[in-house]
Structure formats: C-alpha cells, structure tokens
C-alpha cells in the first residue's frame, strides 16, 4: 500500500507521516517546497507539486492507493481541494481521508468552514471514496502564541469567555486519520475528533498559569483589538476569516457531545489527550 499525504509537512500531516512510517507503510509527501521535503523521515518519499497547478499533480498521484488530504487556510482553498479531487479520481484512489472541521455545518458562515463543506461536495462529485476526520480546535495553535503566553502573561486567542471548545491534540487527529486510512474501515465515515474537556478562554489561561508557574490572563473577547494586533502578521482576508470564526466561538462555542467523545475514543482505542496534559509537557519544554 502506498499512501500520499498532501500537507505532510504541516501540524497534523507531519504527525500522520511519522505514524505511517512507523507502521512500515510506503509514504509519499507532496509539498511545494523542496526545502521542506529534506526534513522528512528516512524512507519517506518527497515529491514537489502544487495544488494550484493541476498538471503538476497527476504524476504525484500515480500509483497511490490512499490519500490523506489536508488543505491549507487559503483564499483559494476550494480550488486546491478541487484540483486534488480530480487528481485522486484520475488515479483511481481507493480511499481518501479529508481533514474537515468538527460540526462544520453549524459554522457554515465561517469562510474556511464553508470551504471544507464545498471540498467534501467536490470529492463526492468526482467519485472519490472519501472519509472525513472532523477535529475541534488544535491544542498546537497555542504554539504560535508562545511569546504572549510565556513572556507577557497573556492568552490572546479570543475563543470566548462564556462558551467553550472541546479542543484536541494534533497527534490524536493524525492517529484517527491513519486508523481510517490503513485500517479495515470502508470509506464514508465522518469521525469527530475532540478533546475530553470543554474549556473557555479564562480556563485555558488558568491551565497555562498553573504549568508555567506565573499568572497568565485571558486577553478578552474584543475582536477588533485582536484584529488590529494581528494586522502586521496576517493578510486582511485571513484576519476577517478568523474574526468570523472567533465570533462564532464566542456566541455558540464548539463543544463535543457525549456521542462525539465516544466516537473519538472508539477510533483511537483510548481516551483522547487532555489539554492540561499537553500544556504540562509543552510548558516544561518552554522552560
């Protein structure tokens, strides 16, 4: 079996590549950047291609049995997904696992949530046997916030003070995807991948405080202030997309049902990792 990981140098994809390699599965990774491919584990094949250039994909997908598709947050995300779907269909891929979002339909006014829904539709239209891994907000998003959290004592991600998210570890997401890809499951599954705790912004800040040994304060729900602070780090379209997402989180949250949590336990074969456990390990590394 040969598995192609599209997005195999990113947060979830890189973890999926390691798990596949540990299972002695032949792995191919697609990247636009030859430099990123140099960092792949021994025995993993790296190929250069671009989801924005469909003619670059047919050789990449040739001889591939199964695909893990991770599309990036992008203004052209649907186009990228459509090009991948057509290449997968042309290669007669037997099973594609697509990284979507937990309860994606409830947040369909969020641009990148809406893109996930559209890509799922495109995969169906192209006849690609598809399963979905549908994770909540990643723990690892906090790694981008190290300076604010560890040095300034501020938790700046405006996830909401009165609602909560069932955030999840990227390693658990990768493990769920791999179990779908190389297990005996038929295509068509829609698997929520969620954490065991539903936490709001102040609770997240308190967990960081406990494990860093210093006070960390939630910065609050002011999306305009957050957007202004991000203006030199992100393009305008991305800020507006994420502001829409955070507004949704603040109004509705993104919490797991008991059924969601049980589905996560079932696909992993164990309890999902807790946020507190991840923070304890991460904070120890930071110090």
GROMACS .gro file of C-alpha atoms in nm:
model
  287
    1UNK     CA    1   0.000   0.000   0.000
    2UNK     CA    2   0.124   0.348  -0.085
    3UNK     CA    3  -0.025   0.649   0.095
    4UNK     CA    4   0.007   1.007  -0.023
    5UNK     CA    5  -0.006   1.278   0.243
    6UNK     CA    6  -0.098   1.617   0.098
    7UNK     CA    7   0.005   1.870   0.360
    8UNK     CA    8   0.256   1.627   0.509
    9UNK     CA    9   0.489   1.895   0.644
   10UNK     CA   10   0.218   2.074   0.846
   11UNK     CA   11   0.091   2.040   1.202
   12UNK     CA   12  -0.130   1.734   1.150
   13UNK     CA   13   0.018   1.600   0.829
   14UNK     CA   14   0.372   1.570   0.967
   15UNK     CA   15   0.242   1.367   1.260
   16UNK     CA   16   0.048   1.143   1.021
   17UNK     CA   17   0.364   1.084   0.816
   18UNK     CA   18   0.555   0.970   1.126
   19UNK     CA   19   0.277   0.730   1.227
   20UNK     CA   20   0.253   0.583   0.878
   21UNK     CA   21   0.630   0.536   0.861
   22UNK     CA   22   0.622   0.359   1.199
   23UNK     CA   23   0.368   0.117   1.052
   24UNK     CA   24   0.601   0.035   0.761
   25UNK     CA   25   0.359   0.187   0.511
   26UNK     CA   26   0.507   0.334   0.193
   27UNK     CA   27   0.456   0.709   0.225
   28UNK     CA   28   0.475   0.988  -0.032
   29UNK     CA   29   0.454   1.353   0.074
   30UNK     CA   30   0.352   1.637  -0.155
   31UNK     CA   31   0.500   1.982  -0.095
   32UNK     CA   32   0.557   2.297  -0.297
   33UNK     CA   33   0.887   2.345  -0.116
   34UNK     CA   34   1.187   2.117  -0.187
   35UNK     CA   35   1.345   2.254   0.132
   36UNK     CA   36   1.061   2.120   0.346
   37UNK     CA   37   1.097   1.776   0.190
   38UNK     CA   38   1.457   1.749   0.310
   39UNK     CA   39   1.322   1.726   0.667
   40UNK     CA   40   1.110   1.414   0.602
   41UNK     CA   41   1.179   1.095   0.799
   42UNK     CA   42   1.411   0.837   0.648
   43UNK     CA   43   1.235   0.620   0.388
   44UNK     CA   44   0.954   0.870   0.315
   45UNK     CA   45   0.938   0.983  -0.047
   46UNK     CA   46   0.904   1.356  -0.102
   47UNK     CA   47   0.768   1.495  -0.428
   48UNK     CA   48   0.737   1.855  -0.540
   49UNK     CA   49   0.398   1.967  -0.666
   50UNK     CA   50   0.145   2.243  -0.624
   51UNK     CA   51  -0.228   2.211  -0.562
   52UNK     CA   52  -0.268   2.539  -0.752
   53UNK     CA   53  -0.114   2.379  -1.062
   54UNK     CA   54  -0.333   2.079  -1.152
   55UNK     CA   55  -0.099   1.948  -1.422
   56UNK     CA   56   0.169   1.905  -1.154
   57UNK     CA   57  -0.047   1.657  -0.964
   58UNK     CA   58  -0.105   1.365  -1.197
   59UNK     CA   59   0.245   1.218  -1.160
   60UNK     CA   60   0.225   1.281  -0.784
   61UNK     CA   61  -0.097   1.076  -0.753
   62UNK     CA   62   0.010   0.799  -0.994
   63UNK     CA   63   0.041   0.465  -0.817
   64UNK     CA   64  -0.121   0.594  -0.498
   65UNK     CA   65  -0.369   0.370  -0.316
   66UNK     CA   66  -0.485   0.602  -0.037
   67UNK     CA   67  -0.461   0.973   0.038
   68UNK     CA   68  -0.468   1.193   0.346
   69UNK     CA   69  -0.569   1.537   0.219
   70UNK     CA   70  -0.506   1.847   0.429
   71UNK     CA   71  -0.591   2.174   0.254
   72UNK     CA   72  -0.445   2.496   0.397
   73UNK     CA   73  -0.630   2.804   0.516
   74UNK     CA   74  -0.630   2.996   0.190
   75UNK     CA   75  -0.847   3.229  -0.017
   76UNK     CA   76  -0.830   2.960  -0.288
   77UNK     CA   77  -0.885   2.658  -0.061
   78UNK     CA   78  -1.177   2.527  -0.265
   79UNK     CA   79  -0.970   2.541  -0.585
   80UNK     CA   80  -0.690   2.350  -0.413
   81UNK     CA   81  -0.936   2.085  -0.295
   82UNK     CA   82  -1.096   2.059  -0.639
   83UNK     CA   83  -0.760   2.002  -0.805
   84UNK     CA   84  -0.672   1.733  -0.551
   85UNK     CA   85  -1.011   1.565  -0.602
   86UNK     CA   86  -0.964   1.550  -0.978
   87UNK     CA   87  -0.614   1.408  -0.946
   88UNK     CA   88  -0.736   1.145  -0.698
   89UNK     CA   89  -1.023   1.046  -0.926
   90UNK     CA   90  -0.788   1.022  -1.225
   91UNK     CA   91  -0.557   0.793  -1.023
   92UNK     CA   92  -0.848   0.571  -0.905
   93UNK     CA   93  -0.755   0.626  -0.542
   94UNK     CA   94  -0.938   0.368  -0.333
   95UNK     CA   95  -0.981   0.576  -0.015
   96UNK     CA   96  -0.919   0.944   0.063
   97UNK     CA   97  -0.939   1.084   0.415
   98UNK     CA   98  -1.005   1.457   0.422
   99UNK     CA   99  -0.931   1.683   0.719
  100UNK     CA  100  -1.251   1.881   0.781
  101UNK     CA  101  -1.378   2.053   1.100
  102UNK     CA  102  -1.585   1.937   1.396
  103UNK     CA  103  -1.955   2.016   1.339
  104UNK     CA  104  -1.853   2.201   1.023
  105UNK     CA  105  -2.211   2.257   0.904
  106UNK     CA  106  -2.300   2.462   1.212
  107UNK     CA  107  -2.029   2.714   1.124
  108UNK     CA  108  -2.101   2.741   0.754
  109UNK     CA  109  -2.086   3.122   0.760
  110UNK     CA  110  -1.715   3.098   0.851
  111UNK     CA  111  -1.527   3.117   0.518
  112UNK     CA  112  -1.281   2.834   0.576
  113UNK     CA  113  -1.550   2.611   0.731
  114UNK     CA  114  -1.760   2.673   0.419
  115UNK     CA  115  -1.461   2.576   0.205
  116UNK     CA  116  -1.441   2.238   0.381
  117UNK     CA  117  -1.808   2.174   0.305
  118UNK     CA  118  -1.756   2.263  -0.061
  119UNK     CA  119  -1.449   2.041  -0.094
  120UNK     CA  120  -1.643   1.747   0.051
  121UNK     CA  121  -1.907   1.807  -0.216
  122UNK     CA  122  -1.642   1.822  -0.488
  123UNK     CA  123  -1.489   1.493  -0.372
  124UNK     CA  124  -1.832   1.329  -0.391
  125UNK     CA  125  -1.899   1.469  -0.735
  126UNK     CA  126  -1.568   1.333  -0.860
  127UNK     CA  127  -1.649   0.987  -0.726
  128UNK     CA  128  -1.359   0.971  -0.483
  129UNK     CA  129  -1.431   0.727  -0.195
  130UNK     CA  130  -1.395   0.965   0.099
  131UNK     CA  131  -1.400   0.966   0.478
  132UNK     CA  132  -1.383   1.276   0.695
  133UNK     CA  133  -1.179   1.340   1.007
  134UNK     CA  134  -1.352   1.631   1.180
  135UNK     CA  135  -1.138   1.780   1.459
  136UNK     CA  136  -1.204   2.059   1.704
  137UNK     CA  137  -0.960   2.348   1.757
  138UNK     CA  138  -0.599   2.221   1.785
  139UNK     CA  139  -0.402   2.247   2.111
  140UNK     CA  140  -0.099   2.323   1.894
  141UNK     CA  141  -0.248   2.654   1.778
  142UNK     CA  142  -0.116   2.785   2.111
  143UNK     CA  143   0.243   2.725   1.999
  144UNK     CA  144   0.213   3.036   1.781
  145UNK     CA  145   0.135   3.233   2.098
  146UNK     CA  146   0.446   3.140   2.300
  147UNK     CA  147   0.578   3.495   2.342
  148UNK     CA  148   0.243   3.632   2.459
  149UNK     CA  149   0.175   3.341   2.694
  150UNK     CA  150   0.518   3.268   2.842
  151UNK     CA  151   0.676   3.613   2.838
  152UNK     CA  152   0.386   3.860   2.856
  153UNK     CA  153   0.145   3.654   3.065
  154UNK     CA  154  -0.142   3.698   2.819
  155UNK     CA  155  -0.354   3.435   2.646
  156UNK     CA  156  -0.456   3.629   2.332
  157UNK     CA  157  -0.664   3.381   2.129
  158UNK     CA  158  -1.022   3.523   2.163
  159UNK     CA  159  -1.200   3.189   2.188
  160UNK     CA  160  -1.467   3.318   2.426
  161UNK     CA  161  -1.517   3.371   2.796
  162UNK     CA  162  -1.868   3.232   2.833
  163UNK     CA  163  -1.870   2.942   2.584
  164UNK     CA  164  -1.623   2.658   2.541
  165UNK     CA  165  -1.428   2.450   2.288
  166UNK     CA  166  -1.354   2.076   2.309
  167UNK     CA  167  -1.000   2.131   2.184
  168UNK     CA  168  -0.790   1.836   2.070
  169UNK     CA  169  -0.430   1.729   2.027
  170UNK     CA  170  -0.293   1.722   1.671
  171UNK     CA  171  -0.140   1.382   1.743
  172UNK     CA  172  -0.484   1.240   1.815
  173UNK     CA  173  -0.614   1.389   1.489
  174UNK     CA  174  -0.330   1.228   1.294
  175UNK     CA  175  -0.386   0.893   1.467
  176UNK     CA  176  -0.757   0.898   1.381
  177UNK     CA  177  -0.680   0.973   1.016
  178UNK     CA  178  -0.424   0.694   0.996
  179UNK     CA  179  -0.658   0.440   1.152
  180UNK     CA  180  -0.912   0.525   0.882
  181UNK     CA  181  -0.653   0.507   0.606
  182UNK     CA  182  -0.477   0.180   0.690
  183UNK     CA  183  -0.749   0.003   0.886
  184UNK     CA  184  -1.031  -0.210   0.754
  185UNK     CA  185  -1.294   0.065   0.756
  186UNK     CA  186  -1.493   0.130   0.442
  187UNK     CA  187  -1.497   0.485   0.301
  188UNK     CA  188  -1.784   0.709   0.403
  189UNK     CA  189  -1.708   0.761   0.773
  190UNK     CA  190  -1.745   1.105   0.934
  191UNK     CA  191  -1.540   1.090   1.253
  192UNK     CA  192  -1.541   1.373   1.510
  193UNK     CA  193  -1.208   1.406   1.690
  194UNK     CA  194  -1.243   1.602   2.014
  195UNK     CA  195  -1.076   1.650   2.349
  196UNK     CA  196  -1.214   1.532   2.683
  197UNK     CA  197  -1.263   1.883   2.827
  198UNK     CA  198  -1.462   2.183   2.706
  199UNK     CA  199  -1.266   2.496   2.801
  200UNK     CA  200  -1.322   2.869   2.766
  201UNK     CA  201  -1.056   3.140   2.737
  202UNK     CA  202  -1.013   3.210   3.110
  203UNK     CA  203  -0.992   2.835   3.185
  204UNK     CA  204  -0.724   2.792   2.920
  205UNK     CA  205  -0.530   3.083   3.071
  206UNK     CA  206  -0.553   2.928   3.420
  207UNK     CA  207  -0.413   2.598   3.292
  208UNK     CA  208  -0.119   2.781   3.136
  209UNK     CA  209  -0.072   2.971   3.465
  210UNK     CA  210  -0.058   2.652   3.667
  211UNK     CA  211   0.203   2.483   3.449
  212UNK     CA  212   0.418   2.787   3.374
  213UNK     CA  213   0.427   2.895   3.737
  214UNK     CA  214   0.328   3.252   3.650
  215UNK     CA  215  -0.002   3.433   3.604
  216UNK     CA  216  -0.148   3.418   3.256
  217UNK     CA  217  -0.459   3.627   3.189
  218UNK     CA  218  -0.716   3.584   2.913
  219UNK     CA  219  -0.700   3.892   2.686
  220UNK     CA  220  -1.076   3.903   2.636
  221UNK     CA  221  -1.333   3.883   2.360
  222UNK     CA  222  -1.265   4.213   2.178
  223UNK     CA  223  -1.227   4.102   1.816
  224UNK     CA  224  -1.146   4.448   1.683
  225UNK     CA  225  -0.850   4.478   1.919
  226UNK     CA  226  -0.737   4.129   1.827
  227UNK     CA  227  -0.763   4.210   1.455
  228UNK     CA  228  -0.565   4.530   1.497
  229UNK     CA  229  -0.292   4.341   1.685
  230UNK     CA  230  -0.270   4.088   1.400
  231UNK     CA  231  -0.260   4.347   1.120
  232UNK     CA  232   0.115   4.317   1.069
  233UNK     CA  233   0.120   3.937   1.094
  234UNK     CA  234  -0.168   3.828   0.871
  235UNK     CA  235  -0.330   3.942   0.548
  236UNK     CA  236  -0.662   4.122   0.582
  237UNK     CA  237  -0.865   3.835   0.435
  238UNK     CA  238  -0.726   3.591   0.695
  239UNK     CA  239  -0.797   3.830   0.983
  240UNK     CA  240  -1.158   3.868   0.870
  241UNK     CA  241  -1.199   3.492   0.827
  242UNK     CA  242  -1.064   3.423   1.176
  243UNK     CA  243  -1.267   3.706   1.332
  244UNK     CA  244  -1.579   3.540   1.191
  245UNK     CA  245  -1.466   3.209   1.341
  246UNK     CA  246  -1.393   3.359   1.683
  247UNK     CA  247  -1.727   3.544   1.681
  248UNK     CA  248  -1.893   3.206   1.622
  249UNK     CA  249  -1.695   3.051   1.907
  250UNK     CA  250  -1.790   3.337   2.140
  251UNK     CA  251  -2.160   3.307   2.055
  252UNK     CA  252  -2.202   2.932   2.023
  253UNK     CA  253  -1.883   2.756   2.133
  254UNK     CA  254  -1.777   2.430   1.968
  255UNK     CA  255  -1.843   2.163   2.225
  256UNK     CA  256  -1.843   1.788   2.189
  257UNK     CA  257  -2.148   1.579   2.258
  258UNK     CA  258  -2.114   1.254   2.456
  259UNK     CA  259  -2.154   1.076   2.122
  260UNK     CA  260  -1.869   1.277   1.970
  261UNK     CA  261  -1.640   1.190   2.258
  262UNK     CA  262  -1.733   0.823   2.237
  263UNK     CA  263  -1.660   0.823   1.860
  264UNK     CA  264  -1.318   0.974   1.933
  265UNK     CA  265  -1.245   0.707   2.195
  266UNK     CA  266  -1.355   0.436   1.954
  267UNK     CA  267  -1.133   0.548   1.663
  268UNK     CA  268  -0.830   0.600   1.891
  269UNK     CA  269  -0.884   0.292   2.104
  270UNK     CA  270  -0.816   0.503   2.414
  271UNK     CA  271  -0.900   0.831   2.582
  272UNK     CA  272  -0.803   1.144   2.388
  273UNK     CA  273  -0.526   1.354   2.536
  274UNK     CA  274  -0.628   1.633   2.773
  275UNK     CA  275  -0.531   1.995   2.725
  276UNK     CA  276  -0.378   2.008   3.073
  277UNK     CA  277  -0.150   1.714   2.993
  278UNK     CA  278  -0.037   1.880   2.668
  279UNK     CA  279   0.026   2.214   2.842
  280UNK     CA  280   0.225   2.045   3.119
  281UNK     CA  281   0.456   1.886   2.863
  282UNK     CA  282   0.478   2.200   2.647
  283UNK     CA  283   0.544   2.433   2.939
  284UNK     CA  284   0.825   2.207   3.059
  285UNK     CA  285   0.985   2.234   2.717
  286UNK     CA  286   0.950   2.612   2.713
  287UNK     CA  287   1.121   2.647   3.048
   0.00000   0.00000   0.00000
